[in-house]
Coordinates of N, CA, C and O in Angstrom, one line a residue:
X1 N 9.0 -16.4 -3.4 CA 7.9 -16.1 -2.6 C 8.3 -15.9 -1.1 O 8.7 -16.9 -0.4
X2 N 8.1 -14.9 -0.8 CA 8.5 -14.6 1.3 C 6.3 -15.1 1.6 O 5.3 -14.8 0.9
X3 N 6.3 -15.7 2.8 CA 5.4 -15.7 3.7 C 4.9 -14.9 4.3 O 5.9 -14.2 4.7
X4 N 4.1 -14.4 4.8 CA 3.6 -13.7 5.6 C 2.4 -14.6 6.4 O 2.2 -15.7 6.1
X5 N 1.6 -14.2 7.4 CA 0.6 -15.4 7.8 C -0.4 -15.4 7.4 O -1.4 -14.6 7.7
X6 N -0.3 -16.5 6.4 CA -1.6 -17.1 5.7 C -1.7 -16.5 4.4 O -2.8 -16.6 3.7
X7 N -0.3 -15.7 4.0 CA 0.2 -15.5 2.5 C 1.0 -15.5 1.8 O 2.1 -15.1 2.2
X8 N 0.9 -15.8 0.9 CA 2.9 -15.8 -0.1 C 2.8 -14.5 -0.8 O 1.8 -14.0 -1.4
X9 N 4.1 -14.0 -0.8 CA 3.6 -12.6 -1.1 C 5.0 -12.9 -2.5 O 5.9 -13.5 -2.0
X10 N 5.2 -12.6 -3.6 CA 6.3 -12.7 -4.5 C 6.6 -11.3 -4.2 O 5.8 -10.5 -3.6
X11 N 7.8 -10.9 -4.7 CA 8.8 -9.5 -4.9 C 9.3 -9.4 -5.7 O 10.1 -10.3 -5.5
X12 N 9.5 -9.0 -6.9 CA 10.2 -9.0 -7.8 C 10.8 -7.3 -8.3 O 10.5 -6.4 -7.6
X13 N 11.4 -7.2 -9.1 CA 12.0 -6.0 -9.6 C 12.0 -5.6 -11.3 O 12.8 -5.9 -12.2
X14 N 10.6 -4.9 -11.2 CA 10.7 -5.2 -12.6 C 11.5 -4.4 -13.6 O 11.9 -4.8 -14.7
X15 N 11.6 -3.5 -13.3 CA 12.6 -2.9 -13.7 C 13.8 -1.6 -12.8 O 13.4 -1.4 -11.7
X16 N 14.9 -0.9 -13.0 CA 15.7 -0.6 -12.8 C 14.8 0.5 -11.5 O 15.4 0.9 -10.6
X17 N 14.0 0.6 -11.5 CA 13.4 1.9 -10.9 C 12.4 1.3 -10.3 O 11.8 2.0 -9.5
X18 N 11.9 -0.3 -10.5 CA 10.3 -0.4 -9.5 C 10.5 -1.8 -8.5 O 11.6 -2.5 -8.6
X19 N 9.6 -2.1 -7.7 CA 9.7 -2.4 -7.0 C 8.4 -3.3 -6.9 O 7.6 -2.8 -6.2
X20 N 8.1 -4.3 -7.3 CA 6.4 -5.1 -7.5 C 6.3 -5.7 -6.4 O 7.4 -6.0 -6.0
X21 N 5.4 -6.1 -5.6 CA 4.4 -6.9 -4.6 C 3.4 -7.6 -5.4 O 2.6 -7.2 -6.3
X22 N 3.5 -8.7 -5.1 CA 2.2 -9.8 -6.0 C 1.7 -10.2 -5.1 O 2.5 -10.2 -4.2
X23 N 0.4 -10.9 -4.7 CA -0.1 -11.8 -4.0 C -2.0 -12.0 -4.3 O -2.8 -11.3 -4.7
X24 N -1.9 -13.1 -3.8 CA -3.2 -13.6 -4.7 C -4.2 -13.6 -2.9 O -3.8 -14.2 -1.9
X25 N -5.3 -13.0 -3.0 CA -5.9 -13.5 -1.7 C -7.0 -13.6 -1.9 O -7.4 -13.1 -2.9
X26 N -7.8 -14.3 -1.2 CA -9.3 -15.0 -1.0 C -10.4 -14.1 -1.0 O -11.5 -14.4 -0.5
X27 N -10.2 -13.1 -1.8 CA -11.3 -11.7 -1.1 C -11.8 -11.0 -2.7 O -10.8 -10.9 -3.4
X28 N -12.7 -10.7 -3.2 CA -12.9 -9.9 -3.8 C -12.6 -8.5 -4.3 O -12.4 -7.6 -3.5
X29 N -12.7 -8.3 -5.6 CA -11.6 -6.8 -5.6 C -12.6 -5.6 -5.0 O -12.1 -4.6 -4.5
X30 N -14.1 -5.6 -5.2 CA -14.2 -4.7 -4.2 C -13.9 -4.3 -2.5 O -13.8 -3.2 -2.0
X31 N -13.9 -5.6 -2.1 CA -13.6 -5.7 -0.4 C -12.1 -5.3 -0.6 O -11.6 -4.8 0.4
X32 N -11.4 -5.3 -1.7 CA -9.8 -4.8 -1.2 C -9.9 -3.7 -1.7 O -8.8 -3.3 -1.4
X33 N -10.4 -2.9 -2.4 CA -10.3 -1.5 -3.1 C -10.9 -1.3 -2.0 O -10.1 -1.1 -1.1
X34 N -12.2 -1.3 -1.6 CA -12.9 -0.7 -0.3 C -11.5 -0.6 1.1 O -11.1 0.4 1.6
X35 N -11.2 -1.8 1.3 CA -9.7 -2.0 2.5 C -9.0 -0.8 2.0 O -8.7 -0.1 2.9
X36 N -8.7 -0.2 0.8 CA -7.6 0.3 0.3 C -7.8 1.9 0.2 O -7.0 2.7 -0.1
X37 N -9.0 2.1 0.6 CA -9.4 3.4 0.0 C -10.3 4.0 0.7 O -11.0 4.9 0.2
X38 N -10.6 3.3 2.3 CA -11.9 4.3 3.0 C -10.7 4.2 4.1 O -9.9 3.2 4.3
X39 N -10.8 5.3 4.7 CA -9.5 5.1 6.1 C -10.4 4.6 7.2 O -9.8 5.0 8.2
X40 N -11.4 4.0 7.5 CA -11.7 3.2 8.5 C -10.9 2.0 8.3 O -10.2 1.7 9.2
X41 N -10.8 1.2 7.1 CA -10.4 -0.1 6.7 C -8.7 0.4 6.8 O -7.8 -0.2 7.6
X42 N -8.5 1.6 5.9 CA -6.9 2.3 5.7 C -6.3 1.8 7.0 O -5.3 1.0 7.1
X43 N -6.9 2.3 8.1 CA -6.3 2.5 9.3 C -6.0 1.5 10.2 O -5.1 1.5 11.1
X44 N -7.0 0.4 9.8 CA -6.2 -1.1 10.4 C -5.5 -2.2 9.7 O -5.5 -3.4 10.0
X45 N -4.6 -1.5 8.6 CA -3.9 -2.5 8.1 C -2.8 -2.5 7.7 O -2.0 -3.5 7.7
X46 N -2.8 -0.9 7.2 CA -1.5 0.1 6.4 C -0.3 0.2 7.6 O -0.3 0.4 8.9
X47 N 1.0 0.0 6.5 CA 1.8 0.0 7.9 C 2.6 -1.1 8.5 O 2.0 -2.2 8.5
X48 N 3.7 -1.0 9.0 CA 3.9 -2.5 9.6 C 3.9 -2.8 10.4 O 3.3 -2.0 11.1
X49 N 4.3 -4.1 11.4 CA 3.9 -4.7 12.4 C 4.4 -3.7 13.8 O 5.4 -3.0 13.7
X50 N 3.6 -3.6 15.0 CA 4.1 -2.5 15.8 C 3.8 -1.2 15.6 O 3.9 -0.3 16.5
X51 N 3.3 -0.9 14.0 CA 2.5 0.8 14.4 C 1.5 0.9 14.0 O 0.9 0.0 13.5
X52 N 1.0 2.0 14.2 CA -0.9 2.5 13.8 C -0.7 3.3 13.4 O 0.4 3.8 13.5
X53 N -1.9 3.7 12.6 CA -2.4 5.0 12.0 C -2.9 5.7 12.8 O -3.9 5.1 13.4
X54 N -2.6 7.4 13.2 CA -3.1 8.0 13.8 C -4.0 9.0 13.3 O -4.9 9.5 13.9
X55 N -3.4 9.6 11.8 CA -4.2 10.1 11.6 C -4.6 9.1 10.0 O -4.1 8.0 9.5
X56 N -5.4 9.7 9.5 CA -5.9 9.3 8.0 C -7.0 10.3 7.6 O -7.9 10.7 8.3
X57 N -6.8 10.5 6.1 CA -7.7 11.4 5.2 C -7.6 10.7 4.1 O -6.7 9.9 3.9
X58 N -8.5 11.0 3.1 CA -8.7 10.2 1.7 C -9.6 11.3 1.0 O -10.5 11.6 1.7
X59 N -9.5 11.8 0.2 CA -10.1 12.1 -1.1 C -10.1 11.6 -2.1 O -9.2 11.9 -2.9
X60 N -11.0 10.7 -2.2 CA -11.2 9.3 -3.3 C -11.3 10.0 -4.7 O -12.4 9.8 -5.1
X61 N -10.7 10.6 -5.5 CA -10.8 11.3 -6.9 C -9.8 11.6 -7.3 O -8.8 11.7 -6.7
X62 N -10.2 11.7 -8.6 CA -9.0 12.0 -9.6 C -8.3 13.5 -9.3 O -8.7 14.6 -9.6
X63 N -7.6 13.3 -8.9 CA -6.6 15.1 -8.3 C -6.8 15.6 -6.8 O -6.4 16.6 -6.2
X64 N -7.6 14.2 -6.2 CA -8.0 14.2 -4.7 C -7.0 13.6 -4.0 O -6.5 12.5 -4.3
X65 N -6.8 14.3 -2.7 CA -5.1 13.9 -2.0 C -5.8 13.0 -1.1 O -7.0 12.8 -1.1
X66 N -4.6 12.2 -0.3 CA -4.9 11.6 1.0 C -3.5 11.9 1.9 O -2.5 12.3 1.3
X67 N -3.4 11.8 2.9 CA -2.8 11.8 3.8 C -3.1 10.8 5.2 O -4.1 10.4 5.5
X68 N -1.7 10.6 5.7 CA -1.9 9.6 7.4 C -0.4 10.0 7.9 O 0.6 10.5 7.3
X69 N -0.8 9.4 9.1 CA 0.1 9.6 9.6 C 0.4 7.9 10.5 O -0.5 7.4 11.2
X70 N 1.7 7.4 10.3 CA 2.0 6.1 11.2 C 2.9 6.1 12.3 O 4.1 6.3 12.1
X71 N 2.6 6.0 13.1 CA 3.1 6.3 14.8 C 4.2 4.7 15.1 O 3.4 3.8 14.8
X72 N 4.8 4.4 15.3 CA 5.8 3.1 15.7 C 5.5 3.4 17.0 O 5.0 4.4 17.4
X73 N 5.9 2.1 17.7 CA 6.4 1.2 19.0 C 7.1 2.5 19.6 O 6.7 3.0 20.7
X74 N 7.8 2.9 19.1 CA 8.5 4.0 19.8 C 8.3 5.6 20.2 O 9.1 6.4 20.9
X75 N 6.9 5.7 19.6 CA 6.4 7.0 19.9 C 6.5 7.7 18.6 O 5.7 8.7 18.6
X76 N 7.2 7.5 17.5 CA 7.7 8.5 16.8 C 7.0 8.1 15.5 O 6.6 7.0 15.3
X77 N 6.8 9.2 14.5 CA 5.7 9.6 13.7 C 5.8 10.0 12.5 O 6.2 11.1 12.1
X78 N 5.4 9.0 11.6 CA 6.1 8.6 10.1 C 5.0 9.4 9.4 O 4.0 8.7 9.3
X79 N 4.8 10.6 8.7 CA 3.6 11.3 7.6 C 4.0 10.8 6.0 O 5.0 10.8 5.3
X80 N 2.7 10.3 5.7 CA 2.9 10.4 4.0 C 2.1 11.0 3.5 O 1.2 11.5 4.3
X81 N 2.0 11.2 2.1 CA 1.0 12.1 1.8 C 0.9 11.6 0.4 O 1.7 10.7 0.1
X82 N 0.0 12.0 -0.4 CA 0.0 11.9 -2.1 C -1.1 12.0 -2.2 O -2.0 11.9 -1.4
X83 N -1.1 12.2 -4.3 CA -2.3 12.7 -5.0 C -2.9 11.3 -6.0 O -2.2 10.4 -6.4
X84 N -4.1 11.4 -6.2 CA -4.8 10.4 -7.0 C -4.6 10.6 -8.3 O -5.0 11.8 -8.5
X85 N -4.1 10.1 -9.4 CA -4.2 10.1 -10.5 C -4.9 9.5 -11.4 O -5.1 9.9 -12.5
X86 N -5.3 8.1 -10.8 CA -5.9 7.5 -12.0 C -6.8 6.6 -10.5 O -6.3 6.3 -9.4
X87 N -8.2 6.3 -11.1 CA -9.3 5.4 -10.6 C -10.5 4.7 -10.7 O -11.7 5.1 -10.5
X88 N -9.8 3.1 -11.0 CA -10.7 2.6 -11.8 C -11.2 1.2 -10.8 O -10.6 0.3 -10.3
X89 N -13.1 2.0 -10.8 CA -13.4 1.1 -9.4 C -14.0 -0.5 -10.0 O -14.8 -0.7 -10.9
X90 N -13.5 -1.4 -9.3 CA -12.4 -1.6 -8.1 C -11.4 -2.6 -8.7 O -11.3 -3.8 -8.4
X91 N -10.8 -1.8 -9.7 CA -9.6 -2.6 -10.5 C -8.5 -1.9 -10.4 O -7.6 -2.6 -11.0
X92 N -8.1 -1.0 -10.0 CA -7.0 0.1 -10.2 C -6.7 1.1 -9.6 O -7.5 2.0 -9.9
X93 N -5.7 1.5 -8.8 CA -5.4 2.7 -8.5 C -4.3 3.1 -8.7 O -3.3 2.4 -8.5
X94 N -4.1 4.8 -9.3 CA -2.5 5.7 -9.2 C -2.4 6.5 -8.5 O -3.3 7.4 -8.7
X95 N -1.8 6.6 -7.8 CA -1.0 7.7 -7.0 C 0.0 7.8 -6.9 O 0.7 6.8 -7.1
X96 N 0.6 9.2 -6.3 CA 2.3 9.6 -5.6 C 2.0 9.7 -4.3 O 1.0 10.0 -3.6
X97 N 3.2 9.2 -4.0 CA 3.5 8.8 -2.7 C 4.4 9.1 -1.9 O 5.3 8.3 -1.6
X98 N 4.3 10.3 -1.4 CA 5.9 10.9 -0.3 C 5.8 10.6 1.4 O 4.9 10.9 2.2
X99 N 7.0 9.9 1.4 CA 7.5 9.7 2.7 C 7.8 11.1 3.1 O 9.0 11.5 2.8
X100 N 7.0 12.3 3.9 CA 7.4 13.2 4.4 C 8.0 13.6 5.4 O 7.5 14.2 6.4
X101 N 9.5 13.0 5.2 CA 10.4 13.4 6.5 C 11.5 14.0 6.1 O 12.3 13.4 5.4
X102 N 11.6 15.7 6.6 CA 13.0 16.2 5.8 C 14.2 15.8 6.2 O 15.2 16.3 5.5
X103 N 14.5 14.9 7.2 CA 15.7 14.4 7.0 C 16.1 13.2 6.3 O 17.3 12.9 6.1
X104 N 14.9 12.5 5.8 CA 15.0 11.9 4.4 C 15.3 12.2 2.9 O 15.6 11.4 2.0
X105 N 15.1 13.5 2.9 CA 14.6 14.3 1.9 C 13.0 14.1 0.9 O 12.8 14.6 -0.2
X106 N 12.3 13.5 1.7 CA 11.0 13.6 1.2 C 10.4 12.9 0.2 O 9.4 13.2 -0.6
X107 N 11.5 11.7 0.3 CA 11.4 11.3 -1.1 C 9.8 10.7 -1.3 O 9.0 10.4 -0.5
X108 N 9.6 10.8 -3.0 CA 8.6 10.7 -3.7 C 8.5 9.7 -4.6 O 9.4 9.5 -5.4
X109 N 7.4 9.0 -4.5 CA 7.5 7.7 -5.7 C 5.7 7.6 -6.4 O 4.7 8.1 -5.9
X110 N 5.9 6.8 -7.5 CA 4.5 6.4 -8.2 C 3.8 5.3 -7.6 O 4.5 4.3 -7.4
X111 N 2.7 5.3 -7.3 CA 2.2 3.6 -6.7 C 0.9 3.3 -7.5 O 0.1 4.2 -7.7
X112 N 0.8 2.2 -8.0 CA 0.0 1.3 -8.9 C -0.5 -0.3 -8.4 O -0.2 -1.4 -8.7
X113 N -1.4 0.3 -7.6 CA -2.5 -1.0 -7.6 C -2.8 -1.7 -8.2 O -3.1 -0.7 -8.9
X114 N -3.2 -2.7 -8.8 CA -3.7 -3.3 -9.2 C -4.9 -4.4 -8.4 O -4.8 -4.8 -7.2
X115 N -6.3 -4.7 -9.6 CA -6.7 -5.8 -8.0 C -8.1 -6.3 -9.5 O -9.1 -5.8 -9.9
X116 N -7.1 -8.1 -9.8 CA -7.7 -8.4 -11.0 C -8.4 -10.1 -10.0 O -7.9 -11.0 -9.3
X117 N -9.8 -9.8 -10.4 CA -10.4 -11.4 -9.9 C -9.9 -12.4 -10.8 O -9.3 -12.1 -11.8
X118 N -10.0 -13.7 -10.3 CA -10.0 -14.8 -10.9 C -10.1 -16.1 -10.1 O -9.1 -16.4 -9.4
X119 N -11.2 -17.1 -10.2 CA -11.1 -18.2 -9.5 C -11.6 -18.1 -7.8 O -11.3 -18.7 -6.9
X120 N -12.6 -16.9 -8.0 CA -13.2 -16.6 -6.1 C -11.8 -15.8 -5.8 O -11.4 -16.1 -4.6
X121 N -11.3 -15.3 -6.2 CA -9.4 -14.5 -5.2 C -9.3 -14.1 -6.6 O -9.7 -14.5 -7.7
X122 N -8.2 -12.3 -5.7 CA -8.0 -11.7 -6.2 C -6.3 -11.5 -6.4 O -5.5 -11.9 -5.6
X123 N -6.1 -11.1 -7.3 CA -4.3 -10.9 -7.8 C -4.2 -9.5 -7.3 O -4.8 -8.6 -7.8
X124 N -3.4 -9.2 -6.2 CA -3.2 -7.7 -6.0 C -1.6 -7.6 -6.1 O -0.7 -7.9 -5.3
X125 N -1.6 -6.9 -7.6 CA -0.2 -6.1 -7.6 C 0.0 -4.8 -7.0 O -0.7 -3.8 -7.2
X126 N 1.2 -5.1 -6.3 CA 1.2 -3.0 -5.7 C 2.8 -2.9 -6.2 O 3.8 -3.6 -5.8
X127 N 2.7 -1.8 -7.1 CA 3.9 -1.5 -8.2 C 4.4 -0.4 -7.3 O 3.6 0.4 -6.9
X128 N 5.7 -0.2 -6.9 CA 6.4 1.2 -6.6 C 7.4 1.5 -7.4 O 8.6 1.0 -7.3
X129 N 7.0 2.7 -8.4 CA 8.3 3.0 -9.7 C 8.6 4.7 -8.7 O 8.0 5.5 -8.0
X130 N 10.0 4.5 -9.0 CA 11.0 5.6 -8.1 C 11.6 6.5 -9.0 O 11.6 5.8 -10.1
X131 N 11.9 7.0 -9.2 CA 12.4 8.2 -9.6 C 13.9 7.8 -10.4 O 14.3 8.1 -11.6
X132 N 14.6 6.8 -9.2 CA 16.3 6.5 -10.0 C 16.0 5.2 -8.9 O 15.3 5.0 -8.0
X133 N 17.5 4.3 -9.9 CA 17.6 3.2 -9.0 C 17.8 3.4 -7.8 O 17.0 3.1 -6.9
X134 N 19.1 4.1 -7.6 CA 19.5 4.7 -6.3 C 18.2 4.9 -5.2 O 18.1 4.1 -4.2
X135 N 17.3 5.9 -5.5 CA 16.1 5.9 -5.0 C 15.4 4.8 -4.3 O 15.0 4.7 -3.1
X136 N 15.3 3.8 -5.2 CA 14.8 2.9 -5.2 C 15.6 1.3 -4.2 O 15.2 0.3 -3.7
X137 N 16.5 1.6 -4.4 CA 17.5 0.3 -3.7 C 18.0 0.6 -2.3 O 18.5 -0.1 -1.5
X138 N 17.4 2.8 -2.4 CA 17.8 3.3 -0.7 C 16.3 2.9 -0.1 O 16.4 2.2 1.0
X139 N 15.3 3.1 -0.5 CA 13.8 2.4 0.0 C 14.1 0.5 0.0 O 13.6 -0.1 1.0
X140 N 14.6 -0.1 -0.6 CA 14.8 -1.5 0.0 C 15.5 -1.8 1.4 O 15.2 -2.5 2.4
X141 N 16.8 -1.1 0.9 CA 17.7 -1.2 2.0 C 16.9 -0.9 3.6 O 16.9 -1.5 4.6
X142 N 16.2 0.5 3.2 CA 15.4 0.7 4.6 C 14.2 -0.2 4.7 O 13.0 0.0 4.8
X143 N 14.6 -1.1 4.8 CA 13.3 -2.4 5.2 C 12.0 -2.0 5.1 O 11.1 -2.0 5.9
X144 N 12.0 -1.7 3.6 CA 10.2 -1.3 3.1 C 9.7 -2.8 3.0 O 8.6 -3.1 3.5
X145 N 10.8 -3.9 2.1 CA 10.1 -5.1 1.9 C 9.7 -5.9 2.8 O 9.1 -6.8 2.3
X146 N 9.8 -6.0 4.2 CA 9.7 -6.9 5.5 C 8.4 -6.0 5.9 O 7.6 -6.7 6.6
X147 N 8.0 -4.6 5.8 CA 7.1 -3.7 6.2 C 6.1 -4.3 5.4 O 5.2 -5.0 5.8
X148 N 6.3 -4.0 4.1 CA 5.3 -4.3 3.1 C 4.7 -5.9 3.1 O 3.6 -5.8 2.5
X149 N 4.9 -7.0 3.3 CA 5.2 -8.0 3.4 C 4.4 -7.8 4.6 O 3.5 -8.6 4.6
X150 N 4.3 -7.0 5.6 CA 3.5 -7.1 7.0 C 2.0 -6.7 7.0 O 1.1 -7.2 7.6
X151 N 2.1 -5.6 6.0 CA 0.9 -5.1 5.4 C -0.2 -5.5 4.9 O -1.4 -5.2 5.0
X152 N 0.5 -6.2 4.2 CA -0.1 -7.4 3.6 C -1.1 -7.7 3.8 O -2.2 -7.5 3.5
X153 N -0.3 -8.9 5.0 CA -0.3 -10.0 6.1 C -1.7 -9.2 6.5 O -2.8 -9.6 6.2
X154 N -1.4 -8.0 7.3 CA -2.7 -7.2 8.2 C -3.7 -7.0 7.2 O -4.9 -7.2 7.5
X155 N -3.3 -6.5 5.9 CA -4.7 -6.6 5.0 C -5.5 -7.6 4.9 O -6.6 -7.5 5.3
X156 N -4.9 -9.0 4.2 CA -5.4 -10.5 4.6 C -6.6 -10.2 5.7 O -7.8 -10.0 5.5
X157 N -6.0 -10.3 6.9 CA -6.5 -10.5 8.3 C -7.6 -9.6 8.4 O -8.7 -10.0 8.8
X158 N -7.2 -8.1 8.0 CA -8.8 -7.7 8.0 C -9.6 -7.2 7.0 O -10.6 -6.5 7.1
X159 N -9.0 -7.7 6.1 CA -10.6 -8.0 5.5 C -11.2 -9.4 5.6 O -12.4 -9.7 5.4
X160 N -10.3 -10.2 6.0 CA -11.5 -11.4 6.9 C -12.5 -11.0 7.6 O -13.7 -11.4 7.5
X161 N -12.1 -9.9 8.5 CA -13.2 -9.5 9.2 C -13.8 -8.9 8.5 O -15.0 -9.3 8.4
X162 N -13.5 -7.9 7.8 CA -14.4 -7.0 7.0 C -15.4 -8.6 6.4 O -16.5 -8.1 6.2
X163 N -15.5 -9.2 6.3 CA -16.3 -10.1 5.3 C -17.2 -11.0 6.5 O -18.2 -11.4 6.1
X164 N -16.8 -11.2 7.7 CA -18.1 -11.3 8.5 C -18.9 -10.0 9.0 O -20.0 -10.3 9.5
X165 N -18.7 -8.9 8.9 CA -19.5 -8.2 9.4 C -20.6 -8.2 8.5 O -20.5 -8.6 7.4
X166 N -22.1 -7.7 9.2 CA -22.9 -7.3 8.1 C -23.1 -6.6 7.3 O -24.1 -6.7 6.5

């Protein structure tokens, strides 16, 4: 389990090609599918410590894209993009997911939410299956897990808020 503040987040590998996120938080699975899927909520949380969302779009449907764009500390400007494939409210989400920078080569991966209640708190797995290991161990190496792990952390935090508002 790595920490984050005010979460344990597990990591695991479940297989040759994916990449799992587990963590259990205090929130209901609609308040985190809602966090996860309207870019007002998208935009304060996605991302790691030091950048924002500058842009964001969402087309919540099956074959409906989203797009954002994440800005760092440094000025410079990270686009992703992908398509919805599967959505089951507010237990589940599929999509693809490209890091669009061509001197990365653009790479593309599957992502799988998960967001199962139990006990007042919810279990949110976020599955990343890649294409080849290689793929997959070049996205570690570039410090996705210390990002993701931050993400988190910022989801936690606001959907606290989200849960005092009226």
């Amino acid at each position: 389990m790595l920490a984050g503040n005010g979460i344990e987040v597990r990591v695991d590998l479940p297989s040759e090609r994916e990449i799992a996120f587990v963590c259990r938080l205090p929130r209901s699975s609609q308040l985190l599918f809602d966090a996860w899927t309207k870019p007002e909520h998208l935009r304060q949380w996605w991302g790691c410590e030091g950048s924002c969302i500058t842009q964001c779009a969402i087309d919540l449907r099956i074959g409906g894209s989203w797009s954002l764009v994440m800005q760092m500390k440094d000025g410079s400007n990270h686009p992703f993009h992908g398509t919805y494939r599967e959505i089951v409210r507010p237990r589940r989400l599929v999509y693809t997911e490209c890091y669009d920078m061509p001197q990365f080569g653009r790479p593309e991966w599957l992502t799988t939410v998960t967001f199962e209640e139990d006990a007042g708190a919810t279990l949110v797995t976020h599955v990343i299956e890649h294409k080849s290991r290689s793929a997959r161990d070049g996205h570690l190496q570039a410090g996705m897990q210390s990002g993701m792990i931050q993400a988190l952390t910022r989801l936690y935090e606001h959907t606290a808020a989200m849960e005092q508002q009226p």
